[in-house]
Amino acid sequence: FLYFPETHGITFRIQISLKELLDTDVLLKLLFHLPVNYPSTLPDISVSSDQLTRAQCMDVKDKLLEQAKKHLSEPMVHDLILWIQQHLKYVIKPSATVCNEKTTLSKGTSTEDDGIWMLLLHLDHMRAKAKYVKTVEKWASDLRLTGRLMFMGKIILILLQGDRCNIKEYVILQKTSKVDVDSSGKKCKEKMISVLCETKVQSQHKRFQTFEVKEYSTLDELQKEFEAAGLTTIFSEFVPPLLK
């Protein structure tokens, strides 16, 4: 670890034990140095672990610094620790194998996660709509997810298609990131989200080629969007109850 004189801020170490990660227990050792003008200035972060390679530790550090930039000017260490606990397995696994577990299996075998999955989410509201929409679009792009962000009256739906682990990663981002503002205008996490449906894409379902934001003036217009994608049953089961 690096040594920082206490006169130049506060330094502290945190050890996180993550069980059953990648078939092994990982002890992650984090060192945060908070400069005197923290949180207006980003902390210095060092990462080490006996279970990870040096390159993997650097990846963890880089991702933590990326997250730290999102929390600039507000206390962030606790949020960074929670984030890495939830995301470490995605950070340190090679991207080629994160969503292609089948490449490690014998030819001809398959897993439950093979193929394309679909997720339907319901959001209660968006106060900071423009920023929220931009964030959702970025996440979908980063995770190679296609589908729709749909507005109809007070109904807000997110329909996603893609590799299952990328969809699960999206849900984590949606629940743990400060994507909206509360009634006082302060940044807040999404607490009013419901997973309506998660299922494997079937042959009768249309594959979306892009992620689009669309607004519908009537329930009939929204229903036609679902019908065109071969999702009539999913619409009938999950959307009308939202109007009650």
mmCIF file of C-alpha atoms in Angstrom, residues 32-159:
data_model
loop_
_atom_site.group_PDB
_atom_site.id
_atom_site.type_symbol
_atom_site.label_atom_id
_atom_site.label_comp_id
_atom_site.label_asym_id
_atom_site.label_seq_id
_atom_site.Cartn_x
_atom_site.Cartn_y
_atom_site.Cartn_z
ATOM 1 C CA PHE A 32 -8.669 5.086 0.687
ATOM 2 C CA HIS A 33 -6.765 8.319 1.167
ATOM 3 C CA LEU A 34 -9.152 11.239 1.591
ATOM 4 C CA PRO A 35 -7.434 14.567 0.855
ATOM 5 C CA VAL A 36 -8.234 17.555 3.054
ATOM 6 C CA ASN A 37 -10.682 18.955 0.490
ATOM 7 C CA TYR A 38 -12.575 15.634 0.094
ATOM 8 C CA PRO A 39 -15.247 15.121 -1.198
ATOM 9 C CA SER A 40 -14.668 18.015 -3.586
ATOM 10 C CA THR A 41 -11.530 16.104 -4.635
ATOM 11 C CA LEU A 42 -11.543 12.405 -5.467
ATOM 12 C CA PRO A 43 -9.884 10.036 -2.987
ATOM 13 C CA ASP A 44 -6.747 8.113 -3.876
ATOM 14 C CA ILE A 45 -7.525 4.403 -3.962
ATOM 15 C CA SER A 46 -5.254 1.358 -3.767
ATOM 16 C CA VAL A 47 -6.485 -2.203 -4.283
ATOM 17 C CA SER A 48 -4.819 -5.518 -3.500
ATOM 18 C CA SER A 49 -5.872 -9.137 -3.064
ATOM 19 C CA ASP A 50 -4.045 -12.439 -2.807
ATOM 20 C CA GLN A 51 -6.784 -14.043 -4.904
ATOM 21 C CA LEU A 52 -6.641 -11.564 -7.804
ATOM 22 C CA THR A 53 -3.973 -10.792 -10.347
ATOM 23 C CA ARG A 54 -2.320 -7.387 -10.440
ATOM 24 C CA ALA A 55 -4.199 -6.583 -13.627
ATOM 25 C CA GLN A 56 -7.506 -7.491 -11.980
ATOM 26 C CA CYS A 57 -6.695 -5.252 -9.011
ATOM 27 C CA MET A 58 -5.996 -2.416 -11.438
ATOM 28 C CA ASP A 59 -9.345 -3.057 -13.104
ATOM 29 C CA VAL A 60 -11.076 -2.819 -9.720
ATOM 30 C CA LYS A 61 -9.267 0.436 -8.953
ATOM 31 C CA ASP A 62 -10.167 1.947 -12.331
ATOM 32 C CA LYS A 63 -13.837 1.042 -11.910
ATOM 33 C CA LEU A 64 -13.922 2.456 -8.382
ATOM 34 C CA LEU A 65 -12.456 5.730 -9.638
ATOM 35 C CA GLU A 66 -15.066 5.818 -12.415
ATOM 36 C CA GLN A 67 -17.799 5.441 -9.799
ATOM 37 C CA ALA A 68 -16.148 8.007 -7.537
ATOM 38 C CA LYS A 69 -16.437 10.636 -10.287
ATOM 39 C CA LYS A 70 -20.208 10.153 -10.238
ATOM 40 C CA HIS A 71 -20.285 11.064 -6.530
ATOM 41 C CA LEU A 72 -17.959 14.070 -6.648
ATOM 42 C CA SER A 73 -18.755 16.680 -3.964
ATOM 43 C CA GLU A 74 -20.675 14.175 -1.822
ATOM 44 C CA PRO A 75 -19.466 11.513 0.657
ATOM 45 C CA MET A 76 -18.777 8.439 -1.443
ATOM 46 C CA VAL A 77 -16.689 5.795 0.302
ATOM 47 C CA HIS A 78 -19.668 3.857 1.653
ATOM 48 C CA ASP A 79 -21.336 3.879 -1.783
ATOM 49 C CA LEU A 80 -18.092 2.734 -3.435
ATOM 50 C CA ILE A 81 -17.786 -0.199 -1.036
ATOM 51 C CA LEU A 82 -21.388 -1.258 -1.662
ATOM 52 C CA TRP A 83 -20.864 -0.911 -5.414
ATOM 53 C CA ILE A 84 -17.772 -3.120 -5.561
ATOM 54 C CA GLN A 85 -19.422 -5.740 -3.372
ATOM 55 C CA GLN A 86 -22.223 -5.999 -5.913
ATOM 56 C CA HIS A 87 -20.123 -5.640 -9.064
ATOM 57 C CA LEU A 88 -16.779 -7.315 -8.381
ATOM 58 C CA LYS A 89 -17.649 -10.492 -10.275
ATOM 59 C CA TYR A 90 -18.433 -8.421 -13.371
ATOM 60 C CA VAL A 91 -15.317 -6.276 -13.028
ATOM 61 C CA ILE A 92 -12.757 -9.074 -12.697
ATOM 62 C CA LYS A 93 -14.191 -11.638 -15.104
ATOM 63 C CA PRO A 94 -12.924 -11.271 -18.654
ATOM 64 C CA SER A 95 -15.675 -9.657 -20.699
ATOM 65 C CA ALA A 96 -15.606 -12.498 -23.203
ATOM 66 C CA THR A 97 -16.710 -14.975 -20.563
ATOM 67 C CA VAL A 98 -19.064 -12.875 -18.472
ATOM 68 C CA CYS A 99 -22.013 -13.606 -20.711
ATOM 69 C CA ASN A 100 -20.736 -16.604 -22.610
ATOM 70 C CA GLU A 101 -20.396 -19.306 -19.980
ATOM 71 C CA LYS A 102 -21.095 -21.839 -22.722
ATOM 72 C CA THR A 103 -17.606 -21.268 -24.143
ATOM 73 C CA THR A 104 -16.211 -23.097 -21.124
ATOM 74 C CA LEU A 105 -18.533 -26.061 -21.550
ATOM 75 C CA SER A 106 -18.216 -29.136 -23.696
ATOM 76 C CA LYS A 107 -19.519 -28.695 -27.206
ATOM 77 C CA GLY A 108 -23.149 -29.635 -27.487
ATOM 78 C CA THR A 109 -24.074 -28.774 -23.909
ATOM 79 C CA SER A 110 -26.009 -25.716 -22.849
ATOM 80 C CA THR A 111 -26.962 -23.803 -19.743
ATOM 81 C CA GLU A 112 -30.153 -22.170 -18.591
ATOM 82 C CA ASP A 113 -28.694 -18.768 -19.431
ATOM 83 C CA ASP A 114 -27.904 -19.581 -23.072
ATOM 84 C CA GLY A 115 -29.796 -17.494 -25.596
ATOM 85 C CA ILE A 116 -31.443 -14.082 -25.331
ATOM 86 C CA TRP A 117 -33.501 -13.066 -22.305
ATOM 87 C CA MET A 118 -36.158 -10.428 -21.852
ATOM 88 C CA LEU A 119 -37.025 -8.237 -18.875
ATOM 89 C CA LEU A 120 -40.028 -5.998 -18.273
ATOM 90 C CA LEU A 121 -39.664 -3.337 -15.558
ATOM 91 C CA HIS A 122 -42.188 -0.865 -14.176
ATOM 92 C CA LEU A 123 -41.081 2.507 -12.776
ATOM 93 C CA ASP A 124 -43.362 4.537 -10.532
ATOM 94 C CA HIS A 125 -42.152 7.964 -11.653
ATOM 95 C CA MET A 126 -39.309 10.058 -13.065
ATOM 96 C CA ARG A 127 -38.823 13.494 -11.526
ATOM 97 C CA ALA A 128 -35.630 14.360 -13.420
ATOM 98 C CA LYS A 129 -36.919 12.810 -16.644
ATOM 99 C CA ALA A 130 -34.319 14.069 -19.138
ATOM 100 C CA LYS A 131 -31.346 12.976 -17.038
ATOM 101 C CA TYR A 132 -33.028 9.693 -16.101
ATOM 102 C CA VAL A 133 -33.764 8.824 -19.737
ATOM 103 C CA LYS A 134 -30.200 9.643 -20.779
ATOM 104 C CA THR A 135 -28.861 7.376 -18.023
ATOM 105 C CA VAL A 136 -31.107 4.469 -19.056
ATOM 106 C CA GLU A 137 -30.026 4.856 -22.684
ATOM 107 C CA LYS A 138 -26.351 4.797 -21.678
ATOM 108 C CA TRP A 139 -26.759 1.674 -19.540
ATOM 109 C CA ALA A 140 -28.589 -0.130 -22.325
ATOM 110 C CA SER A 141 -25.837 0.830 -24.772
ATOM 111 C CA ASP A 142 -22.989 -0.143 -22.419
ATOM 112 C CA LEU A 143 -24.586 -3.530 -21.687
ATOM 113 C CA ARG A 144 -25.562 -4.184 -25.327
ATOM 114 C CA LEU A 145 -29.266 -4.362 -24.480
ATOM 115 C CA THR A 146 -32.056 -3.558 -26.931
ATOM 116 C CA GLY A 147 -35.719 -2.768 -26.336
ATOM 117 C CA ARG A 148 -37.907 0.149 -25.334
ATOM 118 C CA LEU A 149 -38.346 2.781 -22.651
ATOM 119 C CA MET A 150 -42.089 3.378 -22.878
ATOM 120 C CA PHE A 151 -44.239 6.206 -21.527
ATOM 121 C CA MET A 152 -48.042 6.056 -21.589
ATOM 122 C CA GLY A 153 -49.759 8.511 -19.266
ATOM 123 C CA LYS A 154 -48.343 7.788 -15.820
ATOM 124 C CA ILE A 155 -47.155 4.321 -16.845
ATOM 125 C CA ILE A 156 -43.386 3.951 -17.346
ATOM 126 C CA LEU A 157 -42.083 0.616 -18.644
ATOM 127 C CA ILE A 158 -38.613 -0.588 -19.590
ATOM 128 C CA LEU A 159 -38.476 -3.609 -21.889
#
